PDB file of C-alpha atoms in Angstrom:
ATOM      1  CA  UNK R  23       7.261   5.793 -37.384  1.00  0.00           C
ATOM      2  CA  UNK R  24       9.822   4.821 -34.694  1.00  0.00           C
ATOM      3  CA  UNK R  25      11.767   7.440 -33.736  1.00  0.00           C
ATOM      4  CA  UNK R  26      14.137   8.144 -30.556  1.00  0.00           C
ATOM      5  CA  UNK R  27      15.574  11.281 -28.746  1.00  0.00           C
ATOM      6  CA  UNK R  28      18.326  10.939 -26.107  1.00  0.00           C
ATOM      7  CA  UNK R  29      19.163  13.514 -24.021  1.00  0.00           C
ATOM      8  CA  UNK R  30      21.138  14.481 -20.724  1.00  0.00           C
ATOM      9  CA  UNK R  31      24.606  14.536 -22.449  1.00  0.00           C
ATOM     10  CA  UNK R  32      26.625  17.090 -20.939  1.00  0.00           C
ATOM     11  CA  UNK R  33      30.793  17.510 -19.667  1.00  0.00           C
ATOM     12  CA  UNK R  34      31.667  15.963 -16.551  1.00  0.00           C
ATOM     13  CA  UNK R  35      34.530  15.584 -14.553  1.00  0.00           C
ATOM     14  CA  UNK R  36      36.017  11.996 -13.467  1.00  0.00           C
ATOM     15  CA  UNK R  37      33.965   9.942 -10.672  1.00  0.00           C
ATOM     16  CA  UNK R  38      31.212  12.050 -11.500  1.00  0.00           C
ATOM     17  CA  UNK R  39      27.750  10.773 -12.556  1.00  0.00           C
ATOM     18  CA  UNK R  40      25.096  11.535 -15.732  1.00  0.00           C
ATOM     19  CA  UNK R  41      22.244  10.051 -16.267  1.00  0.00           C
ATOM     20  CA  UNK R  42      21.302   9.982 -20.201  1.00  0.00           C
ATOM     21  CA  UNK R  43      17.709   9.381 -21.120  1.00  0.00           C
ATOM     22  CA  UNK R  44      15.672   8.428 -24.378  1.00  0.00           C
ATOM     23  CA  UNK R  45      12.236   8.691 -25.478  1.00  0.00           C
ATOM     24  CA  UNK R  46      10.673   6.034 -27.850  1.00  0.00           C
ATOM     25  CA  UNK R  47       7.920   7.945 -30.152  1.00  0.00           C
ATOM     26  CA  UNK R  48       4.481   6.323 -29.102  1.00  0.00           C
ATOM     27  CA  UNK R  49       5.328   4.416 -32.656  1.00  0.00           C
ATOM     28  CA  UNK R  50       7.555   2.119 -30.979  1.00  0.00           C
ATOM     29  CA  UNK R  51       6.245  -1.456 -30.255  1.00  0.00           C
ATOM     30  CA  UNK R  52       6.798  -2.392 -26.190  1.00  0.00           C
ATOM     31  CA  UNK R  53       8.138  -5.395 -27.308  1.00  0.00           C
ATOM     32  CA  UNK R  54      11.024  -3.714 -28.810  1.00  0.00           C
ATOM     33  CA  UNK R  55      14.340  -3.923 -26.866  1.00  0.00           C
ATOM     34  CA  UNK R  56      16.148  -0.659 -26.100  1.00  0.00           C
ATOM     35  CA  UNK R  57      19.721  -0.066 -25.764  1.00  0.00           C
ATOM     36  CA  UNK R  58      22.600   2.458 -25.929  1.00  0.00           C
ATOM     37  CA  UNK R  59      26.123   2.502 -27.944  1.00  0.00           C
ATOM     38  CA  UNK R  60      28.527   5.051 -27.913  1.00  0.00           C
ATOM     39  CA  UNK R  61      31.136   5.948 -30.482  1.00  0.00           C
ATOM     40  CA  UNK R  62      34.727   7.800 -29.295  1.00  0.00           C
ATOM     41  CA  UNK R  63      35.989   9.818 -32.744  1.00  0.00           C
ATOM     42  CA  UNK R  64      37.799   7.067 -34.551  1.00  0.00           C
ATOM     43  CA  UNK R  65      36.676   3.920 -33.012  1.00  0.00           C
ATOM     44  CA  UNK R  66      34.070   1.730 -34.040  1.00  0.00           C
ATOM     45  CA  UNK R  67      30.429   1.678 -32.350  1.00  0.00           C
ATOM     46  CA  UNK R  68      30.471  -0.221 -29.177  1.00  0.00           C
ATOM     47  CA  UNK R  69      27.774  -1.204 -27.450  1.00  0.00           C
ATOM     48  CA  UNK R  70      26.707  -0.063 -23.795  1.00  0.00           C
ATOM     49  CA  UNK R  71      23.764  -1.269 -22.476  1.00  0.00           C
ATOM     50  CA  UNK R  72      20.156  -2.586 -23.191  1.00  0.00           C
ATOM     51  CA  UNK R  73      17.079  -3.556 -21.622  1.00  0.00           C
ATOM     52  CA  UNK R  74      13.976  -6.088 -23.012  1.00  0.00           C
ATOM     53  CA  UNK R  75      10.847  -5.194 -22.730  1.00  0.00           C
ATOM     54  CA  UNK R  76      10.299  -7.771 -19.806  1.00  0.00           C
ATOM     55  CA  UNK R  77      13.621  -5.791 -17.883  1.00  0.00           C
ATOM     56  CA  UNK R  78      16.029  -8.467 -18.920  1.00  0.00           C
ATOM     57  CA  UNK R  79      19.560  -6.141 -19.242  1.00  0.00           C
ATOM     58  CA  UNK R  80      22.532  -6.851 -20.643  1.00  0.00           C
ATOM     59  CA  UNK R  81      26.086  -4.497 -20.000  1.00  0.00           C
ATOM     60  CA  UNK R  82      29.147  -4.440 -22.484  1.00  0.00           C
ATOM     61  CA  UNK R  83      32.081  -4.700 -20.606  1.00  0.00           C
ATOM     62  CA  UNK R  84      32.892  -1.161 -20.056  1.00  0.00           C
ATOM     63  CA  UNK R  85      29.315  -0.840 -18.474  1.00  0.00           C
ATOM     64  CA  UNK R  86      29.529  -3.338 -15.865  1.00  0.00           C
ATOM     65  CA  UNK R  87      29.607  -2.520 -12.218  1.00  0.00           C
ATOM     66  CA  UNK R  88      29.381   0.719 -13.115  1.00  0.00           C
ATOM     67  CA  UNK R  89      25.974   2.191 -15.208  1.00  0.00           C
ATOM     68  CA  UNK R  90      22.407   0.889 -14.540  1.00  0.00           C
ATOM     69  CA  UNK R  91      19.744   0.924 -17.348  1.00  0.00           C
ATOM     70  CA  UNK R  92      16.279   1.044 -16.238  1.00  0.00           C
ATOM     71  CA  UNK R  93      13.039   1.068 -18.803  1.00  0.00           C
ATOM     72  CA  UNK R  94       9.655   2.787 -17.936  1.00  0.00           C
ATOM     73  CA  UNK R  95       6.938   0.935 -20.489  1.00  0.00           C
ATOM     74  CA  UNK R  96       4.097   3.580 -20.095  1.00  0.00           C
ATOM     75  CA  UNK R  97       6.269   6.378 -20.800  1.00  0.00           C
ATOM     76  CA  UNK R  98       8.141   5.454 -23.473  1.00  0.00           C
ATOM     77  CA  UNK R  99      11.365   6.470 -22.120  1.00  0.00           C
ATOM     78  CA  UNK R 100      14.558   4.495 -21.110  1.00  0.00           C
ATOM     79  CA  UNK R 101      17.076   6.123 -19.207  1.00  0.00           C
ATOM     80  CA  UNK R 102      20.898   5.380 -18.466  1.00  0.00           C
ATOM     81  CA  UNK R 103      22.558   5.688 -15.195  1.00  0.00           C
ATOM     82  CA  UNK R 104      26.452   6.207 -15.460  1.00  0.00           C
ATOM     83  CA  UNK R 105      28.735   6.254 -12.280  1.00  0.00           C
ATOM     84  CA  UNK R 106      32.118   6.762 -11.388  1.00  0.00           C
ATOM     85  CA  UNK R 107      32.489   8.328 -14.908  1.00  0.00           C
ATOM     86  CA  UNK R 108      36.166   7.811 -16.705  1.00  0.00           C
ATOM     87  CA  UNK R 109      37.749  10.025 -19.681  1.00  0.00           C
ATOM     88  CA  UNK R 110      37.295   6.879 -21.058  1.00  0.00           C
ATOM     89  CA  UNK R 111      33.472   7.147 -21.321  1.00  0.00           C
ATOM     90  CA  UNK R 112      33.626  10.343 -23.551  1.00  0.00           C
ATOM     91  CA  UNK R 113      31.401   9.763 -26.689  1.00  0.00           C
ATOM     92  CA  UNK R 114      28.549   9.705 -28.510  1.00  0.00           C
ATOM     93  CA  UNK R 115      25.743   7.987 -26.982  1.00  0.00           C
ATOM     94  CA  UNK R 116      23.629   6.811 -29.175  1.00  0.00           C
ATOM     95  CA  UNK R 117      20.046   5.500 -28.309  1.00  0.00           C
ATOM     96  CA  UNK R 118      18.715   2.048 -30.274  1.00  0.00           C
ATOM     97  CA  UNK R 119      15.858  -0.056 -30.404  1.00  0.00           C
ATOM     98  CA  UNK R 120      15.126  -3.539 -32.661  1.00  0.00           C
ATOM     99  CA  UNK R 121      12.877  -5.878 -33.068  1.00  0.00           C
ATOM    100  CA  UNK R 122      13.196  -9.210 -30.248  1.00  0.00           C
ATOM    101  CA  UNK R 123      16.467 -11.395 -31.362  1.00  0.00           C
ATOM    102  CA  UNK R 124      18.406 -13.283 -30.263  1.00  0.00           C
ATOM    103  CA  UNK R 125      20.458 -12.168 -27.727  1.00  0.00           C
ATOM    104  CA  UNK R 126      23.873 -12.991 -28.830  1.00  0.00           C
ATOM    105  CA  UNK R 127      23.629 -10.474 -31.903  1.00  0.00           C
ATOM    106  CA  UNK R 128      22.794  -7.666 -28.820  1.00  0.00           C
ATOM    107  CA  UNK R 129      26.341  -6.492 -28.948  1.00  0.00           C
ATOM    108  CA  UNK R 130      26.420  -5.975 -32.939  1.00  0.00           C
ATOM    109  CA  UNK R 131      25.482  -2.474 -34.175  1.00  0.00           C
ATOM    110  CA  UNK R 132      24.000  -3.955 -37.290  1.00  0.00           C
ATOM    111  CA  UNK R 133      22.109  -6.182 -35.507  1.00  0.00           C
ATOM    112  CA  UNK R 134      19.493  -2.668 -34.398  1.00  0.00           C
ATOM    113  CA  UNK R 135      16.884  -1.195 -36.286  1.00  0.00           C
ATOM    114  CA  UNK R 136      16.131   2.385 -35.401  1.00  0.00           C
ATOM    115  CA  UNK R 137      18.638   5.060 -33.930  1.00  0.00           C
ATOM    116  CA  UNK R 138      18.461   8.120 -32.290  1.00  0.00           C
ATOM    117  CA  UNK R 139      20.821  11.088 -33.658  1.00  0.00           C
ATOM    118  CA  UNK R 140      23.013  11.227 -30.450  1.00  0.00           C
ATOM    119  CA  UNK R 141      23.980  12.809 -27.527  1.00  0.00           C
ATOM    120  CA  UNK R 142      27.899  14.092 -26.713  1.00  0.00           C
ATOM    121  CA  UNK R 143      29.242  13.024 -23.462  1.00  0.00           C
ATOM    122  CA  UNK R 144      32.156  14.526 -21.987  1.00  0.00           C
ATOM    123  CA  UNK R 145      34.594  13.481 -18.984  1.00  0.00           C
ATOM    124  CA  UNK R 146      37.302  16.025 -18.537  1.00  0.00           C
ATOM    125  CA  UNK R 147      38.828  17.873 -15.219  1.00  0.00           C
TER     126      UNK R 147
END
């Protein structure tokens, strides 16, 4: 069974980093791609980051410049760098992982197959 568990969530203050990480259960094919959303209360899912199997990444706009997202095949375990940290960036962070696509559905929340249950991010002074 494919499960994931993110963790690292935690309150920051602006310009500040957090690194999130997330855990694939042994389950989880290494040809999978892995990737993060986040959800602010009453906005729709929007999608972070992700990373293929072969390290390929890919950034949604409020990503770029500013997290990394690096993968680590033999332990499972993806983990999300986040820098110069905004209110903006307070949300759910949700860790995801699907089958190989194609690329243009990477930014689609229905387009994933497995979720983790979340971790609360917080950027406040």
């Amino acid at each position: 069974q494919v499960e994931l568990v993110e963790s690292g969530g935690g309150s920051v203050q602006p310009g500040a980093s957090l690194t999130l990480s997330c855990v694939a259960s042994t389950q989880t094919p290494s040809s999978f791609t892995i990737g993060w959303f986040r959800q602010a209360p009453g906005k729709e899912r929007e999608f972070v980051a992700a990373i293929t199997m072969r390290g390929f990444t890919y950034f949604g706009d409020s990503a770029k410049d500013r997290f990394t997202i690096a993968r680590d095949n033999a332990r499972n375990t993806v983990t999300l760098q986040m820098n110069a940290m905004k209110y903006d960036d307070t949300a759910i962070y949700y860790c995801t992982t699907r089958r190989p696509r194609n690329a243009n559905t990477m930014f689609d929340p229905r387009q994933w197959d497995y979720w983790g249950q979340g971790t609360q991010v917080t950027v406040s002074s």
